[in-house]
Each structure stands twice: as structure tokens, then as C-alpha cells.
Coordinates of C-alpha atoms and ligand atoms in Angstrom, one line a residue:
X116 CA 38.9 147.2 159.9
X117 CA 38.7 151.2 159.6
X118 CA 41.0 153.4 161.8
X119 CA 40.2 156.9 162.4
X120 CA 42.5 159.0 163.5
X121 CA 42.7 163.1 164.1
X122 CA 45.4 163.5 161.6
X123 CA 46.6 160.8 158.8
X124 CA 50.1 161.5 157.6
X125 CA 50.3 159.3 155.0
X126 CA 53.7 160.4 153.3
X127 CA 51.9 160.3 149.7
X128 CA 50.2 163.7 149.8
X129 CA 49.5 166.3 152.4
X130 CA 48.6 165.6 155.9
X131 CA 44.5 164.1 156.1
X132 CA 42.4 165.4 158.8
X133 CA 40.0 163.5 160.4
X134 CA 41.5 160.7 158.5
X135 CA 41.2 156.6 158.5
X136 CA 42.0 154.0 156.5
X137 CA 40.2 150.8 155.6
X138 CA 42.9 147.1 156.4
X139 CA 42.2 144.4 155.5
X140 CA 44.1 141.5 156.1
X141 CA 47.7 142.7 155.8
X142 CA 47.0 145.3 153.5
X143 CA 45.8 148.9 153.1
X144 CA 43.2 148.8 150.8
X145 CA 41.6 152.4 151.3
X146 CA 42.6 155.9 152.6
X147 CA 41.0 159.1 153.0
X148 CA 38.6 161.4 155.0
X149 CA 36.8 159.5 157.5
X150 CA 33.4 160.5 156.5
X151 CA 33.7 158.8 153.3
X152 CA 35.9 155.9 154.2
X153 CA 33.2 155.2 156.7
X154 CA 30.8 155.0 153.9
X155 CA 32.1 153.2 151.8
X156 CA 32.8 150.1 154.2
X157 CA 29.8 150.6 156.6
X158 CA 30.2 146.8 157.8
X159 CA 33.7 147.3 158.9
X160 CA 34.8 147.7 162.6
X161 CA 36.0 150.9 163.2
X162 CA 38.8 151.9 165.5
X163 CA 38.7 155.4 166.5
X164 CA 42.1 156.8 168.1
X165 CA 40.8 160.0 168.5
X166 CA 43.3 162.6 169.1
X167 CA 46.6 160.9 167.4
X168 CA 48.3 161.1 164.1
X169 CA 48.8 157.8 162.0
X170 CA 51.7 157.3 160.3
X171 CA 53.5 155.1 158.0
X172 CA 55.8 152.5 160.5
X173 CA 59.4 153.9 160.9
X174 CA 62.3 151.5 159.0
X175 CA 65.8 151.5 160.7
X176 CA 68.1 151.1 157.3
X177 CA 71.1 150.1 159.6
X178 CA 71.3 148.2 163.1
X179 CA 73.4 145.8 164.5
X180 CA 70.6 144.0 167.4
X181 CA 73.6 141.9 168.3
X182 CA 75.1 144.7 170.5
X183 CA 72.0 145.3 172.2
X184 CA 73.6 144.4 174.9
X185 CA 76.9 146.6 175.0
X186 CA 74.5 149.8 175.9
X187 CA 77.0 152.4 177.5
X188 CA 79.5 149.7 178.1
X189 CA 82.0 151.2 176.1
X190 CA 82.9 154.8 177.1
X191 CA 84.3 157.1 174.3
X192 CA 87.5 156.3 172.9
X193 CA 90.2 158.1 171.9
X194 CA 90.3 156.7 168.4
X195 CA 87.8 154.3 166.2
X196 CA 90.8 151.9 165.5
X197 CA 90.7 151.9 169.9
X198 CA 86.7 151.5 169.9
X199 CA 87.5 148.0 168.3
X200 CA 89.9 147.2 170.3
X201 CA 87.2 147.5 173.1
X202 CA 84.0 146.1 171.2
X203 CA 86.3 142.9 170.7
X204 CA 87.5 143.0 173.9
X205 CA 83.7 142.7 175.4
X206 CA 82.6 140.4 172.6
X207 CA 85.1 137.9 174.0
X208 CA 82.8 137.7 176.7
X209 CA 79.6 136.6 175.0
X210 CA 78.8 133.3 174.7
X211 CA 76.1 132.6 171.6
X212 CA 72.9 132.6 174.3
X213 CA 73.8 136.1 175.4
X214 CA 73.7 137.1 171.2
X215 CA 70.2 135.8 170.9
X216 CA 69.0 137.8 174.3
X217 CA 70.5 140.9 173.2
X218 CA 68.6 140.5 169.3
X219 CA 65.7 139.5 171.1
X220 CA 66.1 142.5 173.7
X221 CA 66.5 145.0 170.6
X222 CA 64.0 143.7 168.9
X223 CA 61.2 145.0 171.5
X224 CA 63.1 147.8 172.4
X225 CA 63.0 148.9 168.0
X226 CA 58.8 147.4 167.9
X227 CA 58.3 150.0 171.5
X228 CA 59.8 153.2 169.3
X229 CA 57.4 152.5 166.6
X230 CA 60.1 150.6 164.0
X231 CA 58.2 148.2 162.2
X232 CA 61.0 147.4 159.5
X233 CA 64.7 147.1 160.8
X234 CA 67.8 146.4 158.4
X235 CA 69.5 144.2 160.4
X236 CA 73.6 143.2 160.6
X237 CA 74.3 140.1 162.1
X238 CA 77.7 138.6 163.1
X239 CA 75.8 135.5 163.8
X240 CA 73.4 134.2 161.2
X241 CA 73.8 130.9 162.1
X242 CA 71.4 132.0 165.4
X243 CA 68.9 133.6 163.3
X244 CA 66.4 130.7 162.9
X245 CA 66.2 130.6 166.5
X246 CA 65.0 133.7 166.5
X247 CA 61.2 135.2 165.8
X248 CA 61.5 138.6 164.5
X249 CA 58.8 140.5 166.1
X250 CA 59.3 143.1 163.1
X251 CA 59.8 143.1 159.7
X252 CA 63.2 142.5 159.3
X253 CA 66.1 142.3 156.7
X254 CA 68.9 140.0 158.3
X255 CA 72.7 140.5 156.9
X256 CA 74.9 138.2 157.5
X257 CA 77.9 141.0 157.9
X258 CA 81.4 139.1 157.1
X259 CA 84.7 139.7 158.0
X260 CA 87.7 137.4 156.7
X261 CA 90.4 139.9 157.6
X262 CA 92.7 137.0 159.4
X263 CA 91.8 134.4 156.5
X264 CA 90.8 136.0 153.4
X265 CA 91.4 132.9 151.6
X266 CA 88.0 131.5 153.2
X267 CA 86.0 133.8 151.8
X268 CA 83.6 131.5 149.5
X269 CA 83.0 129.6 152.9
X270 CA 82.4 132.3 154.7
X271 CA 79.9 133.2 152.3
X272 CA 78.5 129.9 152.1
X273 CA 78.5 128.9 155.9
X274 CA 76.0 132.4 156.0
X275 CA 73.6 132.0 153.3
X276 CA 72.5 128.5 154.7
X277 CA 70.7 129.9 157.5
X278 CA 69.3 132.8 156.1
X279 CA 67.9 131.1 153.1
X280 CA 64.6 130.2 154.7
X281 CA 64.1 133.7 156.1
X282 CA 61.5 136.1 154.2
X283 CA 64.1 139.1 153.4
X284 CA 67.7 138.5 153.8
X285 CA 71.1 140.2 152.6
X286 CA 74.6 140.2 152.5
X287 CA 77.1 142.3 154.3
X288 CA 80.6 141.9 153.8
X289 CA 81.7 144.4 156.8
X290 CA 84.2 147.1 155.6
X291 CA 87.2 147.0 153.0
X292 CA 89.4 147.1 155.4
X293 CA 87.6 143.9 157.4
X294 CA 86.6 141.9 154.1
X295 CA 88.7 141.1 150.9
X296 CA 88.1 141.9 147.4
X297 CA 87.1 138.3 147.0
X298 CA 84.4 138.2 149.6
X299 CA 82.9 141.4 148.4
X300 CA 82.9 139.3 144.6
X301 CA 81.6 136.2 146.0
X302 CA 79.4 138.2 148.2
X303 CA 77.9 140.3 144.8
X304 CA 78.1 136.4 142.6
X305 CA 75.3 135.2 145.3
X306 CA 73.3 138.5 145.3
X307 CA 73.0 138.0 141.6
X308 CA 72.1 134.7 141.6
X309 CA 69.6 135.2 144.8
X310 CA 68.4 138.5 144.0
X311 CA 69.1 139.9 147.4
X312 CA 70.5 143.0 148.5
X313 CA 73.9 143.8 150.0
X314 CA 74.9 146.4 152.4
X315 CA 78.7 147.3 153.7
X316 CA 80.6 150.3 156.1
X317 CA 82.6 152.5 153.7
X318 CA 84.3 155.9 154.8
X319 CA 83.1 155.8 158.3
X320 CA 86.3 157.2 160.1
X321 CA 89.1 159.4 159.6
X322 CA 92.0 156.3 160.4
X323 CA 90.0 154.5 157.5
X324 CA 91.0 157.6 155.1
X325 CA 94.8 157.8 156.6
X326 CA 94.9 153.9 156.3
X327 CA 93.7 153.9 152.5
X328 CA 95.4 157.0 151.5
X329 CA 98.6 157.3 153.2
X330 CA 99.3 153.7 154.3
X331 CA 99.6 154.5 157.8
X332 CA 97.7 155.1 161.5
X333 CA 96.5 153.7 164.0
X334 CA 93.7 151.4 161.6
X335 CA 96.6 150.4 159.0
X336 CA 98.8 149.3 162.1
X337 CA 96.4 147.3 163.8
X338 CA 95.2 145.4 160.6
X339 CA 98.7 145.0 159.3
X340 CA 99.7 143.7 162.6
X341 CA 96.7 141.2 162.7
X342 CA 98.0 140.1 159.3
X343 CA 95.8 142.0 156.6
X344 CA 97.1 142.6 153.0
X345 CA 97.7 146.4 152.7
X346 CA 99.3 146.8 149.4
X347 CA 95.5 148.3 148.6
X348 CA 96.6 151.1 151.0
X349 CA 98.4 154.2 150.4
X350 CA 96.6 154.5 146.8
X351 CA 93.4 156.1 147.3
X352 CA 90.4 157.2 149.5
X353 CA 88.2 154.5 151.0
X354 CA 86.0 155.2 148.6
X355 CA 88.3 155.1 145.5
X356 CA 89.3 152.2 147.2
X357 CA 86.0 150.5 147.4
X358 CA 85.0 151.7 143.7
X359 CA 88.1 150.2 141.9
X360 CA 89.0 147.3 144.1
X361 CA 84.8 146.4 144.1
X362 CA 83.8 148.5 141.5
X363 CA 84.9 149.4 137.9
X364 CA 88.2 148.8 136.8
X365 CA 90.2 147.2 139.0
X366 CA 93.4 147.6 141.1
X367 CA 96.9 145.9 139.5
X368 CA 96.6 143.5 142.3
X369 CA 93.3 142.6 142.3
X370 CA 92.4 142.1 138.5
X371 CA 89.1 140.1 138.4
X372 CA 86.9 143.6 139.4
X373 CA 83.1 143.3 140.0
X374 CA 81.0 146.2 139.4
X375 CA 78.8 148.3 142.0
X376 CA 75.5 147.5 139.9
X377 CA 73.3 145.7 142.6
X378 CA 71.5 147.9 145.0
X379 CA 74.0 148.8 148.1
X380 CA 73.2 149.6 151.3
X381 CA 76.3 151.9 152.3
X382 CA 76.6 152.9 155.7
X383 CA 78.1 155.9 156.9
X384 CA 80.3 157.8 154.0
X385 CA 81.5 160.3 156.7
X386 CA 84.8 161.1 155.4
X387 CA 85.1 161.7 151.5
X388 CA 86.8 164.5 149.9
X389 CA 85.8 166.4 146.9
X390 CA 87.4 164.0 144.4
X391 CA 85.1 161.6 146.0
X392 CA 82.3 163.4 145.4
X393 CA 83.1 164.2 142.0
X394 CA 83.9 160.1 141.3
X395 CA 80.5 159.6 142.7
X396 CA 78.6 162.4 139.9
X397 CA 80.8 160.4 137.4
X398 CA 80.7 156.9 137.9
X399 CA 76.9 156.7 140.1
X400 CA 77.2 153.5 142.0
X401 CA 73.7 152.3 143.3
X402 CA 74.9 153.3 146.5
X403 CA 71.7 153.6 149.0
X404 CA 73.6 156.0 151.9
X405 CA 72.4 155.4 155.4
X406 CA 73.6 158.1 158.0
X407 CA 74.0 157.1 161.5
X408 CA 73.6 160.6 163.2
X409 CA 74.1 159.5 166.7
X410 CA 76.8 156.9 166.3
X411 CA 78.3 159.8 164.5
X412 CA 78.3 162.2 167.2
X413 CA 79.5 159.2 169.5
X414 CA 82.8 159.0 166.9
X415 CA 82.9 162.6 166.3
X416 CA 83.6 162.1 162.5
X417 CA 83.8 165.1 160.2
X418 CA 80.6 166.5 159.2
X419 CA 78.4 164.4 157.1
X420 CA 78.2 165.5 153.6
X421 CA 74.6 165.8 153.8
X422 CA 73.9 168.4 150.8
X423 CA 76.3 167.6 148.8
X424 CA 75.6 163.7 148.4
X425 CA 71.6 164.6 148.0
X426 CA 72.6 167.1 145.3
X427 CA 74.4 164.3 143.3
X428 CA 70.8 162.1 143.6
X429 CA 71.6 159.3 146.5
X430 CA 68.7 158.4 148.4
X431 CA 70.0 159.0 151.8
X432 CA 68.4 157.0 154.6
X433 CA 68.8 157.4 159.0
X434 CA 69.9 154.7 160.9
X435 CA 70.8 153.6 164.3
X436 CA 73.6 151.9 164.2
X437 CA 74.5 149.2 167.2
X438 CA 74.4 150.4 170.7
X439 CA 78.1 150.0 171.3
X440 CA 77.7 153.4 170.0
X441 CA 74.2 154.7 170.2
X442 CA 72.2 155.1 173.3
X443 CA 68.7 153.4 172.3
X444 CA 67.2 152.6 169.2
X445 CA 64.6 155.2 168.6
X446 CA 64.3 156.5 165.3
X447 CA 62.8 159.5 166.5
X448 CA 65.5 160.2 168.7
X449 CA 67.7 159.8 165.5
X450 CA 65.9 162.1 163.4
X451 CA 66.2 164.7 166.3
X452 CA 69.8 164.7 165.9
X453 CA 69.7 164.7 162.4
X454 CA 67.4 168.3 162.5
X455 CA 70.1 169.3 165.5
X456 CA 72.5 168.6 162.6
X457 CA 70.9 170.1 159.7
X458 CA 68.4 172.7 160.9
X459 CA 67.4 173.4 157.3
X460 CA 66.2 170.1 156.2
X461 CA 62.6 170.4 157.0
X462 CA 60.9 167.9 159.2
X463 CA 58.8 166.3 156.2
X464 CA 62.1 165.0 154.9
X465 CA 63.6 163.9 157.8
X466 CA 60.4 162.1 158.1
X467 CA 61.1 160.6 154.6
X468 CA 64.7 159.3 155.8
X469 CA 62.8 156.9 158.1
X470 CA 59.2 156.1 155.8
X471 CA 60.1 156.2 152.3
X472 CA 63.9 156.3 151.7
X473 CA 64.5 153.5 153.3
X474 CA 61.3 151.3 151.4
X475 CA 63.1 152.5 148.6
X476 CA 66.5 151.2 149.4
X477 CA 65.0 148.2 150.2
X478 CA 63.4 148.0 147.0
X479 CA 59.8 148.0 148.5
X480 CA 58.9 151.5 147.5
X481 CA 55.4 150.4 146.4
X482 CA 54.9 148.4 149.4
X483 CA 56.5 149.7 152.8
X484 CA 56.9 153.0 153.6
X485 CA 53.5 155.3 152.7
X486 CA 49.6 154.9 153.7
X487 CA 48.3 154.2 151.1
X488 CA 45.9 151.4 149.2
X489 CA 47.7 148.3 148.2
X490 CA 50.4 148.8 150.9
X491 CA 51.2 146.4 153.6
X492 CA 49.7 147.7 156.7
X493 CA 52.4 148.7 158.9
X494 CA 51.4 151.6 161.0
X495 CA 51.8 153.8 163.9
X496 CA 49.8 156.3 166.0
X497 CA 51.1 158.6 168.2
X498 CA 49.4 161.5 170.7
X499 CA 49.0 164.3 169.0
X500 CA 48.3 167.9 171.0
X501 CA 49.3 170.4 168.7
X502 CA 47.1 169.5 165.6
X503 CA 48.9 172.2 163.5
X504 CA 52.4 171.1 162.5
X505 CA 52.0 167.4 162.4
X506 CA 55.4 166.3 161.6
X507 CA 57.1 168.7 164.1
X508 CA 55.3 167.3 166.5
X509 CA 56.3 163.5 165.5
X510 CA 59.7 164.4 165.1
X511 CA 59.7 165.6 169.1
X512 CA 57.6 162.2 169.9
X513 CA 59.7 161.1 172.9
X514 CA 57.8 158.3 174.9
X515 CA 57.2 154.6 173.3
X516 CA 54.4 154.3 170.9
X517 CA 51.7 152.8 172.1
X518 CA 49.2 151.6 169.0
X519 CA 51.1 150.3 165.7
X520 CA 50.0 147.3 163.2
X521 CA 52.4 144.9 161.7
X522 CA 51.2 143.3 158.5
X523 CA 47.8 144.7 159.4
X524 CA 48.0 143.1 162.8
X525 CA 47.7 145.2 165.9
X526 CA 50.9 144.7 168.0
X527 CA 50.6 144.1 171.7
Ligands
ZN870 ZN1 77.3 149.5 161.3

């Protein structure tokens, strides 16, 4: 098959006018002017869009589907430590059925905004192989042993059976004030043995920095009241935290430390100070950063250290996050608020932080991500009206996309 289109964006190279590119089967196996491309595969089909752009498929690097359902059910609260308070409070209600409605419910809502790849947390793994991922999807089994850290190898255990079968698959032990030391090891011992990725929340709030550094707020009192270990706290920054208690060296209390040298797929980072950022030039975890720029705003952290963190190399992705604190799952909604937030990053690279950033982070830079031959085929096409600044114009796309192929399959 050959699809024409007025504009190719192809993230590999400039923009292509009057573009196409020869699939076949699930791959990309030709792109270029449509002149030639026609040519050289004269028997192929051809599918003319006409006036629309093509574009690599968008990749969410960090979504929670399971809280599809809590859309605007939980009003702004005065503090994160309360927003968990009231996310638990409404997952009480949910019985496992509701879960797999609400994946299931995100799933099309993610495939209608034009996300062909979604990084996907789940509480629930054990539901996933009732579910048929409509996208291409990474599923994390995110893991929490807060109230029984001394289950943490069958935690671990009870989640990779499930998620075995499944084509991409991850672990993400939550936060490291939700998950001990020794689930973020045992998590990292079956990454190394499976080759998989892991992902994790670090630095997302400011009750997370008062909890780790000073050993107090609302965060430290609620965990310490639930029963958590916090002679970790009062010693350093969530992320000095996470980099000696998981990373290099080790705290006194926690001796047997692993080291951050397996991909990560950290979410948020929001609050880190500048002896953070300094630990991070020195010591260069494989941190992948995913920003969350509406689940941000929702929070109001303190600006996100956008500049600073691209300076010192990280390959910073966008994400959605859940809907318990994001109001739909477009990525192009996400990159809008990401522009609104930094006005000087120019739309090409926001672009990047949902096409190519996030293939990289999940290690399938020479396969997701660009247009371009060997690639899988997953692509979108969107209206186009003002031919002259192509990725503007995608950035302000604001209805559902209407044409996209998934594997080289057109999507209904
Ligand atoms: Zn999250």
C-alpha cells in the first residue's frame, strides 16, 4: 500500500511535500516524494489523503488506564498526601470488572487522539490477559508493599506471571515512599534476568521532599501512621534518596544497594534542588524523565526543571498521567500545555517528546517513533489547512484523529 499525503512529517528529516510512503505488511518499507514513490511501486494500491499531514503515531511514556474511570471525580486537593487519601477512598469502590472497563475505556479514548504506543501502569496485572490492547502497549505491573514490605519477592512474583505472555511488559515498583528497597532490588534482579524495562514516580511532590529531607509533613505522617519504615527519611532529597537507597552506595540501613544501570522510566522529577542536579551530572543514572504537564498543573508542583535536566543529557519524554488527575488523554492536548509552559521549546521538539523520545526510552528507537523504511508502520493523518508551519499546526490538532495505522493496519 502507498499513502499520499499533502505534507509527510516524518521526524527523520525536514517536512516532505506531497509525500507517501510505501507499507507493507507491518512495516515501512519506503518514503519519499510521491512522484517517485509511486514509481517505484506502480502495482501498489495507493491511498491518497489529500489535504493532511502524516505523522509518526504519538507514544504516551506514562499512563495509568486503570483510572480511566476517576475523570473529574476528584476535585483539587489541598495537599498530594490528601489526593491519596481521596484516590483510595474511590478505589474502595471498584470492584475488578469496573478496572477492566475503565482500561478498556482508555484504551479507545488514547487510539481516538492518535496514541498508537501507551506506557502503561497497572495496579492490576493479574486482569491484563483479559484484556486486548487495541494499541501497542507496554504494561507495568506498578507495586506497592508499603504495609508489608516483607512480601516483596511475592509481590514481584505474583506480577510477572501474568505479564509474561504479553509482547512488551515492565516493572514498576511505585514510589520510594510506597515500595521498599527490597522490591526496587527484586524488581531490578527480574529486569536483569528478563531484559525488560522498569519505570517508578520519584520527586513528584513537595510533601515527598519535606518527608525525605526533614522527616516530617503531611506524606511522612500518613505513611508512618500506616506503618512504613522511615528511618530512610530526614537524610536526603527523594532523589538522593532513591540514588543511594536504589542506586550506588547504599544507606547504613539498607546495605545490599543495587545500581540504577537498567533503563528507567522516571516519572515526574518535579521537585529537585540544585544538589540534585549536580548528583545527577555526576553520577548519570539511565534515568528516561517523563513530564506529566497537566497532572502537574492539577498538583501545582514547582516548576519543572525543564532546561536544566536537558542540559545535563536526559531524554525527557510527555506523558499523561491517570485521569484522577488529568482531564483526557490526548497527547496533543499535553504538548499544548507543555508549549504554554515553555514557550521557547520549539514545536518540532515538543513533537519529539511524544515520537522519538519516547521510542527511545523504550528502547525502540530504530523501530517506533519516525517514518521511515524498516519502521513498524504506526501512523497518523491529521487535516491540515495551513500547509506552511506543519508542526504548529499538529500541536493545535484538537478533534480525534480520524485515519491512523497500527502495525501497518488501518484502524477503524
Ligand atoms: Zn503516575
Amino acid at each position: 500500500m502507498i499513502v499520499r499525503a499533502k505534507i509527510v512529517v516524518t521526524m527523520d528529516g525536514p517536512p516532505l511535500e506531497n509525500g507517501a510512503v510505501a507499507v507493507s505488511e507491518e512495516q515501512i518499507v519506503d518514503v519519499g516524494k510521491f512522484p517517485e514513490i509511486s514509481k517505484a511501486y506502480s502495482n501498489e494500491e495507493v491511498v491518497d489523503l489529500g489535504e493532511q499531514v502524516l505523522l509518526p503515531g504519538l507514544i504516551n511514556a506514562h499512563c495509568h488506564l486503570d483510572y480511566t474511570c476517576l475523570r473529574g471525580k476528584i476535585p483539587r486537593q489541598k495537599s498530594f498526601t490528601d489526593w491519596i487519601r481521596a484516590i483510595n477512598a474511590a478505589k474502595a469502590k471498584l470492584f475488578p470488572a469496573d478496572y477492566v472497563r475503565s482500561i478498556n475505556e482508555g484504551f479507545a479514548e488514547a487510539k481516538h487522539f492518535g496514541t498508537t504506543t501507551i506506557a502503561n501502569l497497572t495496579a492490576f496485572p493479574e486482569l491484563v490477559p483479559q484484556i486486548k490492547a487495541p494499541i501497542r502497549t507496554w504494561w507495568f505491573a506498578e507495586l506497592i508493599d508499603v504495609r508489608d514490605p516483607s512480601r516483596a519477592n511475592e509481590l514481584v512474583g505474583l506480577a510477572v506471571a501474568p505479564l509474561k505472555s504479553q509482547e512488551h511488559w515492565g516493572l514498576a515498583p511505585h514510589a520510594p515512599f510506597t515500595a521498599s528497597a527490597d522490591l526496587y532490588r527484586r524488581c531490578k534482579e527480574i529486569a536483569d534476568r528478563e531484559d525488560i524495562l522498569l519505570a517508578t514516580h520519584l520527586a513528584e511532590s513537595r510533601e515527598e521532599m519535606s518527608m525525605f529531607g526533614d522527616a516530617r509533613g503531611p506524606l511522612y505522617e500518613f505513611l508512618k501512621e500506616i506503618g512504613r519504615d522511615v528511618s530512610d527519611c530526614g537524610r536526603s532529597t527523594p532523589l538522593g534518596n532513591f540514588l543511594s537507597a536504589v542506586g550506588r552506595g547504599g544507606l547504613p540501613n539498607r546495605p545490599q544497594a543495587i545500581e540504577v544501570n537498567r533503563p528507567y522510566l522516571v516519572a515526574h522529577l518535579n521537585e529537585i534542588t540544585q544538589s540534585d542536579l549536580d548528583l545527577l551530572g555526576k553520577s548519570k543514572p539511565q534515568f528516561q524523565i517523563v513530564h506529566c504537564p497537566r497532572s502537574h498543573e492539577y498538583f501545582g508542583h514547582l516548576p519543572f526543571q525543564f532546561e536544566k535536566l536537558r542540559e545535563l543529557g536526559f531524554n525527557i519524554c510527555l506523558g499523561t498521567d491517570s485521569l484522577a488527575s488529568n482531564e483526557d488523554l490526548s497527547l496533543f492536548a499535553e504538548m499544548r500545555a507543555f508549549q504554554k509552559e515553555f514557550p521557547n521549546v520549539s514545536p518540532e521538539e515538543v513533537l519529539e517528546m511524544v515520537t522519538v523520545k519516547p521510542a527511545h526510552a523504550l528502547r525502540h528507537e530504530n523501530a517506533l517513533g519516525k517514518i521511515r523504511a524498516g519502521f513498524i508502520a504506526d501512523i497518523i493523518a491529521l487535516p491540515l489547512t495551513r500547509s506552511t508551519a506543519a508542526f504548529e499546526e499538529i500541536l493545535a490538532f484538537e478533534k480525534p484523529v480520524s485515519w491512523s495505522l497500527i502495525g501497518g493496519r488501518v484502524l477503524a
